[in-house]
Amino acid sequence: MSADLRTIGDRQDIAMLLARIAHLADAGDPEEHIACFTPDAIWDLTDATDLPMDVQTIRGRDALLAGVHDRRASGIQGPGTHTRHDISSIAVEIDEDRASARSYFRYYRRTDGAPTLAAMGVYADTFVRTAAGWRLHHRVISRG
């Protein structure tokens, strides 16, 4: 496969991984969700304005999984919460087995009726190519 075709495929794979992470956050299995991340992944929420959670940095799959369970228990996300994570304007840069992406997100509540936009901002992500495919290594969530 030529380098250009590989880059195009990698960008598509990363865009699909971003979609998968969003879908699994809203309605999927927590273990499948966490499998999208590297074992040493970092999740940085830098601005929690209007969210029922605090600014925080979570490190590693075990802590990420605990965070998913906490957010589901508190009704912030997950099956039955009627929330949606929507991602757009994805820009991906590939550097061999590492990649970075910047995308916009919108987080909606009450999607079972008249949805309410609860938050919007930017995901600044880094990815690593693994034997299982691309995995999210570091996510910085900001409003700017």
Backbone as ProteinMPNN parsed JSONL, in Angstrom:
{"seq_chain_A": "MSADLRTIGDRQDIAMLLARIAHLADAGDPEEHIACFTPDAIWDLTDATDLPMDVQTIRGRDALLAGVHDRRASGIQGPGTHTRHDISSIAVEIDEDRASARSYFRYYRRTDGAPTLAAMGVYADTFVRTAAGWRLHHRVISRG", "coords_chain_A": {"N_chain_A": [[0.854, -1.175, 0.0], [0.585, 2.206, -0.825], [2.188, 5.075, 0.703], [0.509, 7.311, 0.801], [-2.077, 6.201, 0.523], [-2.088, 4.639, 2.813], [-1.984, 6.616, 4.794], [-4.431, 7.899, 4.343], [-6.154, 5.781, 4.986], [-5.43, 5.435, 7.687], [-6.287, 7.882, 8.766], [-9.041, 7.633, 8.379], [-9.532, 5.367, 9.97], [-8.964, 6.446, 12.506], [-10.902, 8.46, 12.691], [-13.172, 6.829, 12.76], [-12.655, 5.476, 15.143], [-12.918, 7.602, 16.955], [-15.671, 8.089, 16.649], [-16.648, 5.625, 17.549], [-15.854, 5.651, 20.247], [-17.447, 7.776, 21.182], [-20.036, 6.725, 20.713], [-19.972, 4.431, 22.358], [-19.657, 5.631, 24.848], [-22.152, 6.721, 25.238], [-23.996, 4.597, 24.961], [-22.881, 2.055, 25.111], [-20.971, -0.915, 26.045], [-19.008, -0.671, 28.951], [-16.449, -1.922, 29.152], [-15.76, -2.376, 26.461], [-15.64, 0.254, 25.654], [-13.424, 1.24, 27.127], [-11.442, -0.329, 26.032], [-10.771, 1.02, 23.757], [-8.792, 2.731, 24.368], [-5.294, 3.321, 25.141], [-3.338, 1.299, 27.428], [-2.058, 3.03, 29.246], [-3.45, 5.4, 29.083], [-4.491, 8.882, 29.158], [-6.894, 11.099, 30.367], [-7.96, 14.25, 30.232], [-9.958, 16.572, 31.64], [-10.394, 19.807, 31.255], [-12.089, 21.922, 31.67], [-15.018, 22.143, 33.31], [-17.366, 23.533, 33.173], [-20.81, 23.978, 33.559], [-21.202, 21.266, 33.683], [-21.978, 18.307, 35.525], [-19.663, 17.564, 37.028], [-16.215, 17.545, 38.127], [-13.251, 19.44, 37.203], [-10.665, 17.391, 36.067], [-8.022, 14.927, 35.924], [-7.504, 11.825, 34.595], [-5.827, 8.77, 34.78], [-4.754, 5.883, 33.097], [-6.214, 2.676, 32.262], [-7.74, 1.313, 34.275], [-8.523, 3.367, 36.033], [-9.866, 4.964, 34.187], [-11.994, 3.271, 33.529], [-13.283, 3.128, 36.021], [-14.095, 5.795, 36.145], [-15.956, 5.874, 34.02], [-17.929, 4.155, 35.071], [-18.649, 5.684, 37.332], [-19.69, 8.029, 36.098], [-21.859, 6.916, 34.781], [-23.364, 5.919, 36.931], [-24.102, 8.303, 38.116], [-25.731, 9.37, 36.214], [-24.726, 10.906, 34.137], [-23.862, 9.957, 31.706], [-24.379, 7.189, 29.441], [-26.377, 4.145, 28.94], [-29.862, 4.727, 28.943], [-29.69, 7.308, 29.936], [-30.213, 9.243, 28.123], [-28.363, 10.854, 26.737], [-26.062, 12.353, 24.406], [-23.015, 12.269, 22.711], [-21.578, 14.221, 20.312], [-19.493, 14.472, 17.553], [-17.443, 16.448, 15.43], [-15.859, 18.107, 12.586], [-13.265, 16.944, 12.326], [-9.826, 16.819, 12.374], [-6.991, 15.209, 11.392], [-3.637, 14.322, 11.941], [-0.99, 12.363, 10.846], [1.853, 10.655, 12.005], [3.747, 8.375, 11.297], [3.569, 5.829, 13.512], [2.171, 7.221, 15.355], [-0.327, 9.663, 16.075], [-2.211, 12.707, 15.833], [-5.174, 14.475, 16.671], [-7.681, 16.933, 16.242], [-10.809, 17.903, 17.218], [-14.237, 18.995, 17.213], [-16.65, 18.923, 19.821], [-19.985, 18.226, 20.905], [-22.166, 17.977, 23.581], [-25.104, 16.568, 24.432], [-28.106, 16.59, 26.368], [-31.196, 15.038, 27.426], [-32.115, 13.734, 25.073], [-34.247, 12.2, 24.413], [-36.406, 13.694, 23.957], [-36.878, 17.038, 23.508], [-33.81, 17.927, 22.718], [-31.128, 19.202, 24.765], [-28.405, 21.308, 24.571], [-25.683, 20.757, 26.447], [-22.949, 21.098, 26.725], [-20.105, 22.193, 24.857], [-17.121, 22.004, 22.894], [-13.634, 21.361, 22.471], [-11.822, 18.492, 21.508], [-8.573, 17.535, 21.952], [-6.548, 15.227, 20.828], [-4.252, 12.465, 21.143], [-2.94, 9.621, 19.512], [-1.945, 6.166, 19.337], [-0.564, 3.681, 17.306], [-1.32, 0.338, 17.65], [-0.905, -3.247, 18.013], [-3.5, -4.07, 17.859], [-4.685, -2.081, 16.435], [-5.397, 1.469, 16.01], [-5.296, 3.357, 19.017], [-6.607, 5.497, 21.526], [-4.534, 7.673, 23.226], [-4.098, 10.051, 24.712], [-6.315, 12.459, 25.805], [-7.37, 15.743, 25.754], [-9.766, 17.775, 26.999], [-11.405, 20.642, 26.255], [-12.89, 23.945, 26.318], [-12.177, 25.711, 24.398]], "CA_chain_A": [[0.0, 0.0, 0.0], [1.394, 3.418, -0.871], [2.137, 5.888, 1.922], [-0.672, 8.172, 0.76], [-3.258, 5.384, 0.82], [-2.02, 4.249, 4.223], [-2.358, 7.795, 5.578], [-5.883, 8.065, 4.206], [-6.76, 4.713, 5.784], [-5.204, 5.741, 9.099], [-7.192, 8.984, 9.142], [-10.392, 7.064, 8.448], [-9.576, 4.512, 11.163], [-9.013, 7.296, 13.695], [-12.24, 9.083, 12.727], [-14.107, 5.785, 13.196], [-12.39, 5.249, 16.56], [-13.558, 8.707, 17.678], [-17.118, 7.825, 16.642], [-16.896, 4.462, 18.411], [-15.727, 6.102, 21.636], [-18.648, 8.565, 21.493], [-21.192, 5.824, 20.777], [-19.86, 3.579, 23.536], [-19.883, 6.457, 26.037], [-23.59, 6.951, 25.398], [-24.883, 3.435, 24.986], [-22.168, 0.802, 24.95], [-20.363, -1.65, 27.141], [-17.851, 0.056, 29.487], [-15.187, -2.613, 28.828], [-15.478, -2.074, 25.051], [-15.265, 1.667, 25.621], [-12.068, 1.391, 27.652], [-10.526, -1.005, 25.103], [-10.41, 1.99, 22.719], [-7.705, 3.545, 24.914], [-4.064, 2.612, 25.491], [-3.321, 0.97, 28.866], [-1.581, 4.169, 30.037], [-4.158, 6.574, 28.565], [-4.749, 10.033, 30.019], [-8.129, 11.815, 30.026], [-7.893, 15.541, 30.923], [-11.093, 17.488, 31.532], [-9.799, 21.07, 31.706], [-13.142, 22.9, 31.954], [-16.252, 21.407, 33.585], [-18.463, 24.494, 33.25], [-22.153, 23.462, 33.253], [-21.241, 19.807, 33.777], [-22.073, 17.849, 36.918], [-18.412, 16.902, 37.381], [-15.116, 18.461, 38.392], [-12.036, 19.379, 36.402], [-9.935, 16.218, 36.545], [-7.141, 14.159, 35.056], [-7.62, 10.401, 34.902], [-4.71, 8.066, 34.139], [-4.776, 4.434, 33.048], [-7.501, 2.049, 31.947], [-8.538, 1.012, 35.467], [-9.125, 4.625, 36.488], [-10.839, 5.362, 33.161], [-13.179, 2.427, 33.701], [-13.966, 3.6, 37.23], [-14.748, 7.05, 35.769], [-17.144, 5.539, 33.222], [-18.945, 3.647, 35.999], [-19.103, 6.818, 38.144], [-20.551, 8.902, 35.281], [-23.115, 6.193, 34.538], [-24.119, 5.868, 38.19], [-24.64, 9.638, 38.408], [-26.636, 9.761, 35.135], [-24.086, 11.842, 33.214], [-23.799, 9.298, 30.402], [-24.652, 5.759, 29.457], [-27.718, 3.708, 28.57], [-30.98, 5.235, 29.738], [-29.5, 8.697, 30.383], [-30.658, 10.115, 27.03], [-27.3, 11.792, 26.4], [-25.363, 12.098, 23.144], [-21.764, 12.946, 22.383], [-21.551, 14.441, 18.875], [-18.153, 14.924, 17.187], [-17.36, 16.923, 14.049], [-14.68, 18.885, 12.182], [-12.126, 16.143, 12.752], [-8.592, 17.025, 11.609], [-6.039, 14.201, 11.862], [-2.271, 14.342, 11.415], [-0.342, 11.083, 11.075], [3.318, 10.628, 12.041], [4.077, 6.954, 11.366], [2.72, 5.072, 14.432], [1.54, 8.16, 16.281], [-1.201, 10.596, 15.368], [-2.921, 13.686, 16.656], [-6.428, 14.928, 16.067], [-8.426, 17.996, 16.904], [-12.192, 17.825, 16.767], [-15.221, 19.687, 18.032], [-17.668, 18.052, 20.408], [-21.196, 18.75, 21.528], [-22.725, 17.012, 24.523], [-26.529, 16.855, 24.583], [-28.937, 15.876, 27.339], [-32.629, 14.95, 27.11], [-32.272, 13.416, 23.656], [-35.49, 11.464, 24.217], [-37.427, 14.703, 23.671], [-36.228, 18.217, 22.932], [-32.44, 17.892, 23.245], [-30.519, 20.401, 25.332], [-26.954, 21.336, 24.454], [-25.137, 20.968, 27.784], [-21.556, 21.528, 26.639], [-19.418, 22.047, 23.582], [-15.728, 22.381, 23.004], [-12.615, 20.764, 21.611], [-11.002, 17.359, 21.909], [-7.219, 17.479, 21.403], [-6.241, 13.826, 21.093], [-3.111, 11.775, 20.549], [-3.205, 8.214, 19.285], [-0.819, 5.271, 19.108], [-0.911, 2.476, 16.558], [-0.988, -0.865, 18.404], [-1.167, -4.477, 17.264], [-4.957, -4.155, 17.706], [-5.15, -0.908, 15.697], [-5.201, 2.753, 16.675], [-5.898, 3.522, 20.341], [-6.487, 6.842, 22.074], [-3.539, 7.715, 24.295], [-4.257, 11.234, 25.575], [-7.394, 13.363, 25.404], [-7.545, 16.988, 26.489], [-11.109, 18.28, 26.728], [-11.449, 22.059, 26.611], [-13.991, 24.699, 25.707], [-11.654, 26.655, 23.431]], "C_chain_A": [[0.899, 1.237, 0.0], [1.216, 4.214, 0.418], [0.892, 6.761, 1.947], [-1.94, 7.393, 1.086], [-3.267, 4.946, 2.276], [-2.442, 5.412, 5.11], [-3.863, 8.035, 5.521], [-6.605, 7.019, 5.049], [-6.605, 4.97, 7.271], [-6.134, 6.854, 9.571], [-8.626, 8.486, 9.281], [-10.538, 6.189, 9.689], [-9.694, 5.342, 12.434], [-10.362, 7.991, 13.805], [-13.288, 8.067, 13.203], [-13.897, 5.443, 14.671], [-13.022, 6.357, 17.401], [-15.07, 8.503, 17.753], [-17.458, 6.674, 17.581], [-16.835, 4.854, 19.884], [-16.975, 6.885, 22.049], [-19.873, 7.659, 21.641], [-21.15, 4.969, 22.04], [-20.052, 4.357, 24.828], [-21.381, 6.601, 26.303], [-24.402, 5.679, 25.597], [-24.171, 2.089, 24.959], [-21.652, 0.187, 26.233], [-19.121, -0.908, 27.648], [-16.513, -0.598, 29.144], [-14.792, -2.359, 27.368], [-15.014, -0.631, 24.901], [-13.805, 1.829, 26.03], [-11.046, 0.71, 26.744], [-10.097, -0.093, 23.95], [-9.216, 2.852, 23.125], [-6.459, 2.69, 25.126], [-4.092, 2.3, 26.987], [-2.917, 2.142, 29.758], [-2.253, 5.488, 29.626], [-4.373, 7.633, 29.637], [-5.97, 10.753, 29.472], [-8.144, 13.083, 30.865], [-9.138, 16.359, 30.641], [-10.623, 18.814, 32.115], [-10.826, 22.139, 32.056], [-14.454, 22.142, 32.107], [-17.455, 22.338, 33.723], [-19.763, 23.851, 32.759], [-22.242, 21.941, 33.252], [-21.3, 19.399, 35.243], [-20.845, 17.022, 37.324], [-17.323, 17.949, 37.535], [-14.047, 18.358, 37.322], [-11.207, 18.232, 36.962], [-9.017, 15.666, 35.477], [-7.209, 12.715, 35.525], [-6.536, 9.681, 34.108], [-4.882, 6.554, 34.233], [-6.173, 3.86, 32.86], [-8.348, 1.756, 33.177], [-9.247, 2.257, 35.978], [-10.154, 5.133, 35.48], [-12.132, 4.564, 33.305], [-13.969, 2.839, 34.938], [-14.711, 4.906, 36.938], [-16.005, 6.82, 34.947], [-18.258, 5.057, 34.146], [-19.498, 4.771, 36.88], [-20.061, 7.71, 37.353], [-21.877, 8.22, 34.971], [-23.982, 6.158, 35.788], [-24.753, 7.215, 38.51], [-25.533, 10.158, 37.279], [-26.048, 10.735, 34.143], [-24.008, 11.258, 31.813], [-24.179, 7.84, 30.563], [-26.09, 5.433, 29.107], [-28.783, 4.255, 29.528], [-30.851, 6.682, 30.181], [-29.961, 9.707, 29.339], [-29.643, 11.229, 26.772], [-26.684, 11.385, 25.07], [-24.095, 12.933, 23.088], [-21.705, 13.028, 20.855], [-20.199, 15.06, 18.53], [-18.152, 15.339, 15.721], [-16.042, 17.662, 13.824], [-13.386, 18.224, 12.644], [-10.95, 16.397, 11.809], [-7.525, 16.116, 12.212], [-4.705, 14.387, 11.162], [-1.591, 13.038, 11.812], [1.171, 11.277, 11.056], [3.748, 9.194, 12.339], [3.121, 6.222, 12.311], [2.13, 5.93, 15.539], [0.68, 9.112, 15.448], [-1.777, 11.586, 16.361], [-4.18, 14.098, 15.904], [-7.006, 16.043, 16.917], [-9.829, 17.925, 16.33], [-13.08, 18.628, 17.711], [-16.187, 18.66, 18.606], [-18.834, 18.88, 20.895], [-21.761, 17.633, 22.385], [-24.164, 17.425, 24.816], [-27.133, 16.017, 25.7], [-30.371, 15.879, 26.823], [-32.879, 14.641, 25.63], [-33.494, 12.551, 23.373], [-36.652, 12.402, 23.923], [-36.788, 15.854, 22.924], [-34.817, 18.302, 23.507], [-31.967, 19.255, 23.739], [-29.008, 20.291, 25.165], [-26.386, 21.698, 25.815], [-23.709, 21.48, 27.747], [-21.062, 21.374, 25.21], [-17.995, 22.515, 23.746], [-14.865, 21.612, 22.032], [-12.008, 19.544, 22.29], [-9.653, 17.525, 21.208], [-6.679, 16.11, 21.8], [-4.906, 13.414, 20.487], [-3.421, 10.285, 20.547], [-1.906, 7.46, 19.064], [-1.339, 4.072, 18.318], [-0.432, 1.274, 17.382], [-1.232, -2.081, 17.508], [-2.664, -4.644, 16.997], [-5.537, -2.988, 16.911], [-4.874, 0.361, 16.489], [-5.927, 2.762, 18.013], [-5.646, 4.955, 20.803], [-5.532, 6.81, 23.263], [-3.75, 8.889, 25.248], [-5.356, 12.124, 24.981], [-7.405, 14.557, 26.338], [-8.881, 17.57, 26.033], [-11.165, 19.722, 27.2], [-12.628, 22.717, 25.929], [-13.507, 25.617, 24.588], [-11.025, 26.055, 22.229]], "O_chain_A": [[1.871, 1.296, 0.753], [0.227, 4.052, 1.132], [0.281, 6.935, 3.002], [-2.784, 7.871, 1.843], [-4.323, 4.887, 2.904], [-3.179, 5.217, 6.076], [-4.49, 8.338, 6.536], [-7.565, 7.34, 5.75], [-7.541, 4.749, 8.039], [-6.703, 6.77, 10.659], [-9.339, 8.882, 10.203], [-11.553, 6.258, 10.382], [-10.443, 4.982, 13.342], [-10.911, 8.101, 14.901], [-14.188, 8.417, 13.966], [-14.862, 5.152, 15.378], [-13.602, 6.079, 18.451], [-15.678, 8.719, 18.801], [-18.439, 6.739, 18.322], [-17.678, 4.432, 20.676], [-17.5, 6.681, 23.143], [-20.652, 7.81, 22.581], [-22.166, 4.798, 22.713], [-20.557, 3.808, 25.808], [-21.819, 6.601, 27.453], [-25.393, 5.685, 26.328], [-24.83, 1.063, 24.794], [-21.865, 0.693, 27.334], [-18.26, -0.55, 26.845], [-15.539, 0.105, 28.872], [-13.615, -2.15, 27.075], [-14.11, -0.334, 24.121], [-13.038, 2.494, 25.334], [-9.893, 1.137, 26.694], [-9.145, -0.415, 23.239], [-8.692, 3.614, 22.313], [-6.559, 1.472, 25.274], [-4.8, 2.97, 27.739], [-3.377, 2.244, 30.895], [-1.68, 6.563, 29.807], [-4.431, 7.345, 30.833], [-6.076, 10.992, 28.269], [-8.32, 13.014, 32.081], [-9.348, 16.796, 29.509], [-10.47, 18.938, 33.33], [-10.484, 23.15, 32.67], [-14.95, 21.561, 31.142], [-18.459, 21.963, 34.33], [-19.807, 23.257, 31.681], [-23.267, 21.387, 32.853], [-20.734, 20.073, 36.103], [-20.97, 15.933, 37.884], [-17.488, 19.098, 37.125], [-13.933, 17.349, 36.626], [-11.056, 18.104, 38.177], [-9.207, 15.905, 34.284], [-6.999, 12.42, 36.702], [-6.344, 9.942, 32.921], [-5.125, 6.012, 35.311], [-7.173, 4.467, 33.243], [-9.565, 1.933, 33.133], [-10.43, 2.21, 36.315], [-11.192, 5.668, 35.867], [-13.227, 5.118, 33.214], [-15.198, 2.891, 34.898], [-15.825, 5.108, 37.422], [-17.013, 7.496, 35.152], [-19.402, 5.497, 34.024], [-20.699, 4.804, 37.146], [-21.111, 8.103, 37.86], [-22.911, 8.883, 34.905], [-25.196, 6.345, 35.712], [-25.826, 7.266, 39.111], [-26.044, 11.274, 37.371], [-26.79, 11.343, 33.371], [-24.08, 11.998, 30.832], [-24.287, 7.327, 31.677], [-26.926, 6.329, 28.988], [-28.617, 4.242, 30.748], [-31.794, 7.239, 30.743], [-30.086, 10.895, 29.637], [-30.01, 12.393, 26.61], [-26.77, 10.228, 24.658], [-24.098, 14.13, 23.376], [-21.776, 12.001, 20.181], [-19.797, 16.053, 19.135], [-18.765, 14.686, 14.877], [-15.229, 17.82, 14.736], [-12.531, 18.855, 13.265], [-11.064, 16.212, 10.597], [-7.193, 16.233, 13.391], [-4.646, 14.585, 9.948], [-1.614, 12.654, 12.982], [1.705, 11.978, 10.196], [4.067, 8.847, 13.476], [1.964, 6.01, 11.95], [1.645, 5.411, 16.545], [0.939, 9.329, 14.264], [-1.824, 11.335, 17.566], [-4.234, 14.071, 14.675], [-6.84, 16.082, 18.136], [-10.016, 17.891, 15.114], [-12.715, 18.899, 18.855], [-16.503, 17.659, 17.963], [-18.7, 20.053, 21.245], [-21.824, 16.48, 21.958], [-24.413, 18.492, 25.376], [-26.721, 14.882, 25.94], [-30.715, 16.625, 25.906], [-33.765, 15.232, 25.013], [-33.753, 12.204, 22.221], [-37.767, 11.946, 23.668], [-36.225, 15.674, 21.844], [-34.642, 18.705, 24.657], [-32.347, 20.302, 23.214], [-28.403, 19.298, 25.57], [-26.579, 22.817, 26.291], [-23.294, 22.218, 28.641], [-21.545, 20.529, 24.457], [-17.69, 23.322, 24.624], [-15.287, 21.258, 20.931], [-11.718, 19.56, 23.486], [-9.609, 17.643, 19.983], [-6.389, 15.866, 22.971], [-4.484, 13.941, 19.457], [-4.072, 9.762, 21.451], [-0.897, 8.037, 18.658], [-2.401, 3.523, 18.613], [0.737, 1.21, 17.765], [-1.708, -1.946, 16.381], [-3.053, -5.286, 16.022], [-6.752, -2.91, 16.731], [-4.196, 0.328, 17.516], [-7.036, 2.24, 18.131], [-4.607, 5.545, 20.508], [-5.704, 6.017, 24.189], [-3.597, 8.738, 26.46], [-5.316, 12.487, 23.806], [-7.445, 14.406, 27.559], [-9.096, 17.824, 24.848], [-10.996, 20.004, 28.387], [-13.281, 22.123, 25.071], [-14.319, 26.238, 23.902], [-10.553, 26.78, 21.353]]}, "name": "protein", "num_of_chains": 1, "seq": "MSADLRTIGDRQDIAMLLARIAHLADAGDPEEHIACFTPDAIWDLTDATDLPMDVQTIRGRDALLAGVHDRRASGIQGPGTHTRHDISSIAVEIDEDRASARSYFRYYRRTDGAPTLAAMGVYADTFVRTAAGWRLHHRVISRG"}
